Amino acid sequence: MFHPVDRDGPRDTKTWQGVDAATYFEGVDDVEASLERERSTWAQSAASFRTTMHAEAQYARLLRRDYGTADGAIGADGWRYGDTFEGCRDAASLTTASTVLARHTTTPDAGIAAIWEGWGGLVSSAGIAHFGPESSDDASARNAEEDAAHIADPTLRERLFTAARQGIAGARSVIDALPGRARPEPEPGSGVLTLEAAAGPRFDLHGGTGRHYVLFEAGANTFADAAWPGRAPWVDGVMWAQSRSILWPDDHSWVLATEIDFDSTLVAGTTALIRELVRTPGLEVLPVRTDADLTGDGDVLNRPE
């Protein structure tokens, strides 16, 4: 299941072709109003960049880019394409998929959700930031800080704008890169989880690779309810709700997994389940072989120019 991507374009020109993206927002009071945004599929991205969509496709390759450089690529159709979310499925499509998954298990209300322990703000407050309204005094102080950090640089301003589109994971990388942002390492238990849970045992699935997970009781119906981000005990703020890393029902009829460095989600289950997922509106799904290479170099059909 390929993670959705967003694309945008200027409302006035209707295309980024021939437009300087670094200066486009200068003098613009309402950035959101100046852009058209929509959700895109990998197949649409491939069509724009004249590449081949297939089961082992890698998103950056579809945009003829190297890994980590796909964000901001402008296609032949004039849209500017964002990057995919790695390690996280968006809440809406996870709900859509979970509705299907619930029909293919005898235990739709019982199962286990595994959450990677390294997500920011889970076991401690490290790697998390909160955004909210500020007073005029706060804004003045912030502007002074930003001037000192050379926020006026167009490249960094674009990075901040991109981070706002991509959510807290992107914002964290930008904030941490700014001068004067060093902070002491927060203690376990200062995040979403209690100290007991933060210091408790872990599910070690991948041996010595460093992948350790916290386990929660959850079934397919948990995520089939669109309101799940507001109830998930590992979520701190529903706007950018971290999806589960792994989900399996008590009857073990299927398993859903999102590797933290992958931009797609894998489902192993019956042929009937896979066929229904492929046909489900709102999802982009292709059957894949069990020996498929989903690493960054696995897409041999599409290479950067």
mmCIF file of C-alpha atoms in Angstrom:
data_model
loop_
_atom_site.group_PDB
_atom_site.id
_atom_site.type_symbol
_atom_site.label_atom_id
_atom_site.label_comp_id
_atom_site.label_asym_id
_atom_site.label_seq_id
_atom_site.Cartn_x
_atom_site.Cartn_y
_atom_site.Cartn_z
ATOM 1 C CA MET A 1 0.000 0.000 0.000
ATOM 2 C CA PHE A 2 1.693 3.154 -1.258
ATOM 3 C CA HIS A 3 1.622 6.149 1.071
ATOM 4 C CA PRO A 4 -0.241 9.122 -0.434
ATOM 5 C CA VAL A 5 1.620 12.265 -1.454
ATOM 6 C CA ASP A 6 0.551 15.881 -1.752
ATOM 7 C CA ARG A 7 1.140 18.209 -4.657
ATOM 8 C CA ASP A 8 0.622 21.938 -5.031
ATOM 9 C CA GLY A 9 0.620 24.667 -7.653
ATOM 10 C CA PRO A 10 0.317 28.470 -7.769
ATOM 11 C CA ARG A 11 -3.268 29.629 -8.145
ATOM 12 C CA ASP A 12 -2.386 32.490 -10.473
ATOM 13 C CA THR A 13 -0.077 30.765 -12.976
ATOM 14 C CA LYS A 14 -1.545 27.256 -12.537
ATOM 15 C CA THR A 15 1.950 25.822 -12.936
ATOM 16 C CA TRP A 16 5.387 25.904 -11.288
ATOM 17 C CA GLN A 17 7.011 25.707 -14.697
ATOM 18 C CA GLY A 18 8.926 28.965 -15.181
ATOM 19 C CA VAL A 19 8.189 30.152 -11.630
ATOM 20 C CA ASP A 20 10.959 30.853 -9.098
ATOM 21 C CA ALA A 21 9.770 28.890 -6.059
ATOM 22 C CA ALA A 22 12.389 30.566 -3.840
ATOM 23 C CA THR A 23 10.865 34.027 -4.335
ATOM 24 C CA TYR A 24 7.232 33.156 -5.049
ATOM 25 C CA PHE A 25 6.111 33.735 -1.459
ATOM 26 C CA GLU A 26 7.789 37.124 -1.059
ATOM 27 C CA GLY A 27 5.101 39.654 -0.203
ATOM 28 C CA VAL A 28 2.424 36.950 0.038
ATOM 29 C CA ASP A 29 0.276 37.437 3.155
ATOM 30 C CA ASP A 30 -1.708 34.190 2.875
ATOM 31 C CA VAL A 31 0.484 31.332 1.666
ATOM 32 C CA GLU A 32 -2.347 28.806 1.793
ATOM 33 C CA ALA A 33 -4.629 30.967 -0.341
ATOM 34 C CA SER A 34 -1.909 31.403 -2.951
ATOM 35 C CA LEU A 35 -1.630 27.676 -3.597
ATOM 36 C CA GLU A 36 -3.821 24.915 -4.883
ATOM 37 C CA ARG A 37 -3.250 21.659 -3.038
ATOM 38 C CA GLU A 38 -4.466 18.147 -3.606
ATOM 39 C CA ARG A 39 -3.698 14.559 -2.713
ATOM 40 C CA SER A 40 -1.872 12.604 -5.402
ATOM 41 C CA THR A 41 -1.101 8.966 -6.107
ATOM 42 C CA TRP A 42 2.199 7.406 -7.091
ATOM 43 C CA ALA A 43 0.654 6.527 -10.442
ATOM 44 C CA GLN A 44 -0.140 10.200 -11.091
ATOM 45 C CA SER A 45 3.396 11.127 -10.088
ATOM 46 C CA ALA A 46 4.818 8.528 -12.476
ATOM 47 C CA ALA A 47 2.666 9.850 -15.309
ATOM 48 C CA SER A 48 3.911 13.396 -14.694
ATOM 49 C CA PHE A 49 7.579 12.370 -14.717
ATOM 50 C CA ARG A 50 7.135 9.766 -17.487
ATOM 51 C CA THR A 51 8.303 6.871 -15.361
ATOM 52 C CA THR A 52 6.824 3.425 -14.750
ATOM 53 C CA MET A 53 4.568 2.675 -11.805
ATOM 54 C CA HIS A 54 4.933 -0.931 -10.622
ATOM 55 C CA ALA A 55 4.752 -3.021 -7.455
ATOM 56 C CA GLU A 56 8.397 -2.495 -6.476
ATOM 57 C CA ALA A 57 8.459 1.213 -7.325
ATOM 58 C CA GLN A 58 10.282 3.630 -5.049
ATOM 59 C CA TYR A 59 8.750 7.084 -4.901
ATOM 60 C CA ALA A 60 11.975 9.031 -5.396
ATOM 61 C CA ARG A 61 12.758 6.924 -8.457
ATOM 62 C CA LEU A 62 9.349 7.719 -9.936
ATOM 63 C CA LEU A 63 10.313 11.400 -9.743
ATOM 64 C CA ARG A 64 13.740 10.611 -11.257
ATOM 65 C CA ARG A 65 15.385 11.659 -8.014
ATOM 66 C CA ASP A 66 17.776 10.101 -5.559
ATOM 67 C CA TYR A 67 16.508 9.012 -2.159
ATOM 68 C CA GLY A 68 15.867 12.006 0.099
ATOM 69 C CA THR A 69 15.691 14.562 -2.730
ATOM 70 C CA ALA A 70 12.154 14.027 -4.055
ATOM 71 C CA ASP A 71 10.446 16.823 -2.149
ATOM 72 C CA GLY A 72 9.748 19.851 -4.322
ATOM 73 C CA ALA A 73 10.207 18.106 -7.663
ATOM 74 C CA ILE A 74 8.189 19.814 -10.406
ATOM 75 C CA GLY A 75 6.532 17.550 -12.933
ATOM 76 C CA ALA A 76 5.712 18.042 -16.574
ATOM 77 C CA ASP A 77 2.118 18.767 -15.520
ATOM 78 C CA GLY A 78 3.285 21.843 -13.551
ATOM 79 C CA TRP A 79 2.503 20.428 -10.105
ATOM 80 C CA ARG A 80 5.133 20.499 -7.367
ATOM 81 C CA TYR A 81 5.233 17.135 -5.656
ATOM 82 C CA GLY A 82 5.915 16.622 -1.973
ATOM 83 C CA ASP A 83 7.720 13.633 -0.541
ATOM 84 C CA THR A 84 5.995 10.660 1.044
ATOM 85 C CA PHE A 85 5.742 10.011 4.762
ATOM 86 C CA GLU A 86 8.186 7.322 5.800
ATOM 87 C CA GLY A 87 7.210 4.982 8.603
ATOM 88 C CA CYS A 88 3.738 6.471 8.974
ATOM 89 C CA ARG A 89 0.448 5.880 7.227
ATOM 90 C CA ASP A 90 -1.904 8.856 7.080
ATOM 91 C CA ALA A 91 -4.903 8.519 9.395
ATOM 92 C CA ALA A 92 -7.592 8.618 6.694
ATOM 93 C CA SER A 93 -6.183 5.871 4.452
ATOM 94 C CA LEU A 94 -5.347 3.735 7.481
ATOM 95 C CA THR A 95 -9.011 3.941 8.465
ATOM 96 C CA THR A 96 -10.038 2.928 4.946
ATOM 97 C CA ALA A 97 -7.651 -0.031 4.943
ATOM 98 C CA SER A 98 -8.647 -1.101 8.448
ATOM 99 C CA THR A 99 -12.305 -1.234 7.448
ATOM 100 C CA VAL A 100 -11.350 -3.850 4.863
ATOM 101 C CA LEU A 101 -9.011 -5.674 7.241
ATOM 102 C CA ALA A 102 -11.778 -5.956 9.832
ATOM 103 C CA ARG A 103 -13.851 -7.989 7.376
ATOM 104 C CA HIS A 104 -11.060 -10.537 6.975
ATOM 105 C CA THR A 105 -10.543 -11.578 10.589
ATOM 106 C CA THR A 106 -12.679 -13.368 13.144
ATOM 107 C CA THR A 107 -11.260 -11.066 15.846
ATOM 108 C CA PRO A 108 -11.753 -7.521 14.463
ATOM 109 C CA ASP A 109 -11.881 -6.043 17.962
ATOM 110 C CA ALA A 110 -8.870 -7.838 19.392
ATOM 111 C CA GLY A 111 -5.244 -7.665 18.376
ATOM 112 C CA ILE A 112 -1.884 -6.036 18.968
ATOM 113 C CA ALA A 113 -0.512 -2.737 17.673
ATOM 114 C CA ALA A 114 3.253 -2.279 17.869
ATOM 115 C CA ILE A 115 4.691 1.248 17.931
ATOM 116 C CA TRP A 116 8.384 1.876 17.323
ATOM 117 C CA GLU A 117 9.915 3.256 20.527
ATOM 118 C CA GLY A 118 12.014 5.831 18.668
ATOM 119 C CA TRP A 119 9.211 8.127 17.536
ATOM 120 C CA GLY A 120 9.683 11.580 19.030
ATOM 121 C CA GLY A 121 7.680 12.292 22.162
ATOM 122 C CA LEU A 122 6.750 8.685 22.913
ATOM 123 C CA VAL A 123 9.048 7.528 25.714
ATOM 124 C CA SER A 124 10.314 11.051 26.472
ATOM 125 C CA SER A 125 9.728 14.591 25.282
ATOM 126 C CA ALA A 126 12.801 14.390 23.050
ATOM 127 C CA GLY A 127 12.217 15.092 19.375
ATOM 128 C CA ILE A 128 8.840 16.789 19.714
ATOM 129 C CA ALA A 129 7.652 20.366 19.399
ATOM 130 C CA HIS A 130 4.298 21.990 20.018
ATOM 131 C CA PHE A 131 2.840 24.819 17.975
ATOM 132 C CA GLY A 132 0.168 27.262 19.125
ATOM 133 C CA PRO A 133 -0.965 30.900 19.120
ATOM 134 C CA GLU A 134 1.465 33.494 20.424
ATOM 135 C CA SER A 135 1.166 36.993 21.813
ATOM 136 C CA SER A 136 2.628 40.000 20.027
ATOM 137 C CA ASP A 137 5.467 40.079 22.583
ATOM 138 C CA ASP A 138 6.207 36.416 21.887
ATOM 139 C CA ALA A 139 6.164 37.111 18.163
ATOM 140 C CA SER A 140 8.622 39.992 18.545
ATOM 141 C CA ALA A 141 10.997 37.822 20.549
ATOM 142 C CA ARG A 142 10.660 35.010 18.044
ATOM 143 C CA ASN A 143 11.313 37.340 15.118
ATOM 144 C CA ALA A 144 14.469 38.567 16.809
ATOM 145 C CA GLU A 145 15.621 34.979 17.260
ATOM 146 C CA GLU A 146 14.831 34.197 13.649
ATOM 147 C CA ASP A 147 16.790 37.200 12.415
ATOM 148 C CA ALA A 148 19.776 35.998 14.410
ATOM 149 C CA ALA A 149 19.380 32.558 12.869
ATOM 150 C CA HIS A 150 19.112 34.022 9.352
ATOM 151 C CA ILE A 151 15.590 32.732 8.816
ATOM 152 C CA ALA A 152 15.245 35.329 6.071
ATOM 153 C CA ASP A 153 17.310 33.081 3.827
ATOM 154 C CA PRO A 154 14.859 31.902 1.121
ATOM 155 C CA THR A 155 16.134 28.342 1.179
ATOM 156 C CA LEU A 156 15.550 27.965 4.896
ATOM 157 C CA ARG A 157 12.173 29.699 4.634
ATOM 158 C CA GLU A 158 11.185 27.160 2.000
ATOM 159 C CA ARG A 159 12.422 24.363 4.280
ATOM 160 C CA LEU A 160 10.240 25.659 7.093
ATOM 161 C CA PHE A 161 7.254 25.876 4.775
ATOM 162 C CA THR A 162 7.900 22.343 3.588
ATOM 163 C CA ALA A 163 8.172 21.188 7.203
ATOM 164 C CA ALA A 164 4.797 22.737 7.964
ATOM 165 C CA ARG A 165 3.312 20.730 5.098
ATOM 166 C CA GLN A 166 4.989 17.512 6.121
ATOM 167 C CA GLY A 167 4.168 17.733 9.827
ATOM 168 C CA ILE A 168 6.125 17.446 13.022
ATOM 169 C CA ALA A 169 8.695 14.975 11.695
ATOM 170 C CA GLY A 170 9.864 17.473 9.114
ATOM 171 C CA ALA A 171 9.637 20.411 11.482
ATOM 172 C CA ARG A 172 11.773 18.596 14.032
ATOM 173 C CA SER A 173 14.662 18.232 11.588
ATOM 174 C CA VAL A 174 14.534 21.930 10.731
ATOM 175 C CA ILE A 175 14.247 23.122 14.313
ATOM 176 C CA ASP A 176 17.102 20.934 15.494
ATOM 177 C CA ALA A 177 19.317 22.351 12.758
ATOM 178 C CA LEU A 178 18.920 25.953 13.907
ATOM 179 C CA PRO A 179 21.713 27.570 15.973
ATOM 180 C CA GLY A 180 21.173 27.878 19.714
ATOM 181 C CA ARG A 181 18.582 25.092 19.871
ATOM 182 C CA ALA A 182 20.565 22.618 21.979
ATOM 183 C CA ARG A 183 18.617 21.343 24.970
ATOM 184 C CA PRO A 184 19.333 18.795 27.692
ATOM 185 C CA GLU A 185 18.171 15.256 26.960
ATOM 186 C CA PRO A 186 14.687 14.754 28.485
ATOM 187 C CA GLU A 187 14.150 11.949 30.975
ATOM 188 C CA PRO A 188 12.135 8.778 30.199
ATOM 189 C CA GLY A 189 8.515 9.255 31.194
ATOM 190 C CA SER A 190 8.445 12.917 30.118
ATOM 191 C CA GLY A 191 6.697 11.957 26.866
ATOM 192 C CA VAL A 192 3.298 10.445 26.126
ATOM 193 C CA LEU A 193 3.983 7.187 27.981
ATOM 194 C CA THR A 194 4.177 6.925 31.734
ATOM 195 C CA LEU A 195 7.545 6.264 33.329
ATOM 196 C CA GLU A 196 6.516 2.650 33.988
ATOM 197 C CA ALA A 197 5.652 2.066 30.328
ATOM 198 C CA ALA A 198 8.621 4.069 29.016
ATOM 199 C CA ALA A 199 11.038 1.972 31.072
ATOM 200 C CA GLY A 200 9.151 -1.303 30.532
ATOM 201 C CA PRO A 201 9.927 -4.297 28.287
ATOM 202 C CA ARG A 202 10.020 -4.041 24.512
ATOM 203 C CA PHE A 203 9.055 -6.245 21.590
ATOM 204 C CA ASP A 204 12.290 -6.912 19.692
ATOM 205 C CA LEU A 205 11.251 -8.103 16.248
ATOM 206 C CA HIS A 206 14.358 -7.561 14.155
ATOM 207 C CA GLY A 207 17.133 -8.967 16.303
ATOM 208 C CA GLY A 208 20.143 -6.679 16.460
ATOM 209 C CA THR A 209 18.896 -4.030 14.023
ATOM 210 C CA GLY A 210 17.730 -1.673 16.756
ATOM 211 C CA ARG A 211 13.999 -2.005 16.057
ATOM 212 C CA HIS A 212 12.211 -2.178 19.401
ATOM 213 C CA TYR A 213 8.490 -1.645 19.857
ATOM 214 C CA VAL A 214 5.977 -0.833 22.569
ATOM 215 C CA LEU A 215 2.876 -3.050 22.380
ATOM 216 C CA PHE A 216 -0.726 -1.892 22.760
ATOM 217 C CA GLU A 217 -4.016 -3.776 22.642
ATOM 218 C CA ALA A 218 -5.838 -2.773 19.448
ATOM 219 C CA GLY A 219 -7.868 -4.471 16.728
ATOM 220 C CA ALA A 220 -8.698 -3.593 13.140
ATOM 221 C CA ASN A 221 -11.905 -1.905 14.297
ATOM 222 C CA THR A 222 -9.810 0.409 16.471
ATOM 223 C CA PHE A 223 -8.390 2.020 13.332
ATOM 224 C CA ALA A 224 -11.544 1.578 11.239
ATOM 225 C CA ASP A 225 -13.042 4.325 13.402
ATOM 226 C CA ALA A 226 -11.914 7.669 11.935
ATOM 227 C CA ALA A 227 -11.682 9.088 15.452
ATOM 228 C CA TRP A 228 -8.853 6.702 16.417
ATOM 229 C CA PRO A 229 -6.122 9.412 16.625
ATOM 230 C CA GLY A 230 -7.962 11.061 19.493
ATOM 231 C CA ARG A 231 -8.015 7.840 21.504
ATOM 232 C CA ALA A 232 -4.671 6.230 20.673
ATOM 233 C CA PRO A 233 -2.533 6.251 23.855
ATOM 234 C CA TRP A 234 0.673 6.840 21.843
ATOM 235 C CA VAL A 235 -0.615 9.948 20.025
ATOM 236 C CA ASP A 236 0.195 13.430 21.308
ATOM 237 C CA GLY A 237 -1.812 15.713 19.056
ATOM 238 C CA VAL A 238 -4.204 14.334 16.443
ATOM 239 C CA MET A 239 -3.081 16.621 13.598
ATOM 240 C CA TRP A 240 0.009 14.502 12.911
ATOM 241 C CA ALA A 241 -1.015 11.212 14.498
ATOM 242 C CA GLN A 242 1.657 8.545 14.290
ATOM 243 C CA SER A 243 0.165 5.364 12.889
ATOM 244 C CA ARG A 244 0.967 1.913 14.258
ATOM 245 C CA SER A 245 4.172 0.268 13.018
ATOM 246 C CA ILE A 246 2.700 -3.248 13.026
ATOM 247 C CA LEU A 247 -0.844 -4.538 13.521
ATOM 248 C CA TRP A 248 -2.058 -8.112 13.752
ATOM 249 C CA PRO A 249 -5.375 -9.562 14.967
ATOM 250 C CA ASP A 250 -5.649 -12.227 17.638
ATOM 251 C CA ASP A 251 -6.524 -14.895 15.064
ATOM 252 C CA HIS A 252 -3.342 -14.098 13.075
ATOM 253 C CA SER A 253 -5.302 -14.021 9.801
ATOM 254 C CA TRP A 254 -3.149 -11.175 8.415
ATOM 255 C CA VAL A 255 -0.428 -8.746 9.433
ATOM 256 C CA LEU A 256 0.030 -5.079 8.534
ATOM 257 C CA ALA A 257 3.516 -3.560 8.798
ATOM 258 C CA THR A 258 5.134 -0.192 8.103
ATOM 259 C CA GLU A 259 8.928 -0.233 8.384
ATOM 260 C CA ILE A 260 10.082 3.102 9.828
ATOM 261 C CA ASP A 261 12.314 3.883 6.809
ATOM 262 C CA PHE A 262 9.849 2.763 4.105
ATOM 263 C CA ASP A 263 7.348 4.893 2.212
ATOM 264 C CA SER A 264 4.879 2.056 1.739
ATOM 265 C CA THR A 265 2.994 -0.344 3.994
ATOM 266 C CA LEU A 266 2.949 -4.121 3.590
ATOM 267 C CA VAL A 267 0.005 -6.426 4.188
ATOM 268 C CA ALA A 268 0.344 -10.202 4.294
ATOM 269 C CA GLY A 269 -2.945 -12.053 4.128
ATOM 270 C CA THR A 270 -5.291 -14.151 2.062
ATOM 271 C CA THR A 271 -5.775 -13.701 -1.672
ATOM 272 C CA ALA A 272 -9.321 -12.475 -1.005
ATOM 273 C CA LEU A 273 -8.028 -9.765 1.349
ATOM 274 C CA ILE A 274 -5.355 -8.573 -1.077
ATOM 275 C CA ARG A 275 -7.820 -8.447 -3.965
ATOM 276 C CA GLU A 276 -10.266 -6.359 -1.965
ATOM 277 C CA LEU A 277 -7.539 -3.935 -0.880
ATOM 278 C CA VAL A 278 -6.465 -3.501 -4.515
ATOM 279 C CA ARG A 279 -10.059 -2.621 -5.478
ATOM 280 C CA THR A 280 -10.757 -0.282 -2.547
ATOM 281 C CA PRO A 281 -11.238 3.402 -3.503
ATOM 282 C CA GLY A 282 -8.954 5.735 -1.582
ATOM 283 C CA LEU A 283 -6.078 3.251 -1.484
ATOM 284 C CA GLU A 284 -3.249 2.698 -3.953
ATOM 285 C CA VAL A 285 -2.343 -0.990 -3.694
ATOM 286 C CA LEU A 286 -0.491 -3.502 -5.857
ATOM 287 C CA PRO A 287 0.261 -7.180 -5.162
ATOM 288 C CA VAL A 288 3.960 -7.802 -4.544
ATOM 289 C CA ARG A 289 6.083 -10.940 -4.485
ATOM 290 C CA THR A 290 7.390 -12.168 -1.154
ATOM 291 C CA ASP A 291 10.963 -11.787 -2.422
ATOM 292 C CA ALA A 292 10.443 -8.209 -3.664
ATOM 293 C CA ASP A 293 13.271 -5.719 -3.116
ATOM 294 C CA LEU A 294 11.754 -2.636 -1.466
ATOM 295 C CA THR A 295 15.045 -0.957 -0.605
ATOM 296 C CA GLY A 296 16.022 2.389 -2.100
ATOM 297 C CA ASP A 297 17.824 0.608 -4.946
ATOM 298 C CA GLY A 298 15.106 -1.937 -5.547
ATOM 299 C CA ASP A 299 13.339 0.019 -8.300
ATOM 300 C CA VAL A 300 15.359 -1.103 -11.307
ATOM 301 C CA LEU A 301 12.823 0.195 -13.852
ATOM 302 C CA ASN A 302 13.247 3.854 -12.911
ATOM 303 C CA ARG A 303 16.576 5.600 -12.505
ATOM 304 C CA PRO A 304 17.461 9.287 -12.052
ATOM 305 C CA GLU A 305 18.408 10.959 -15.298
#
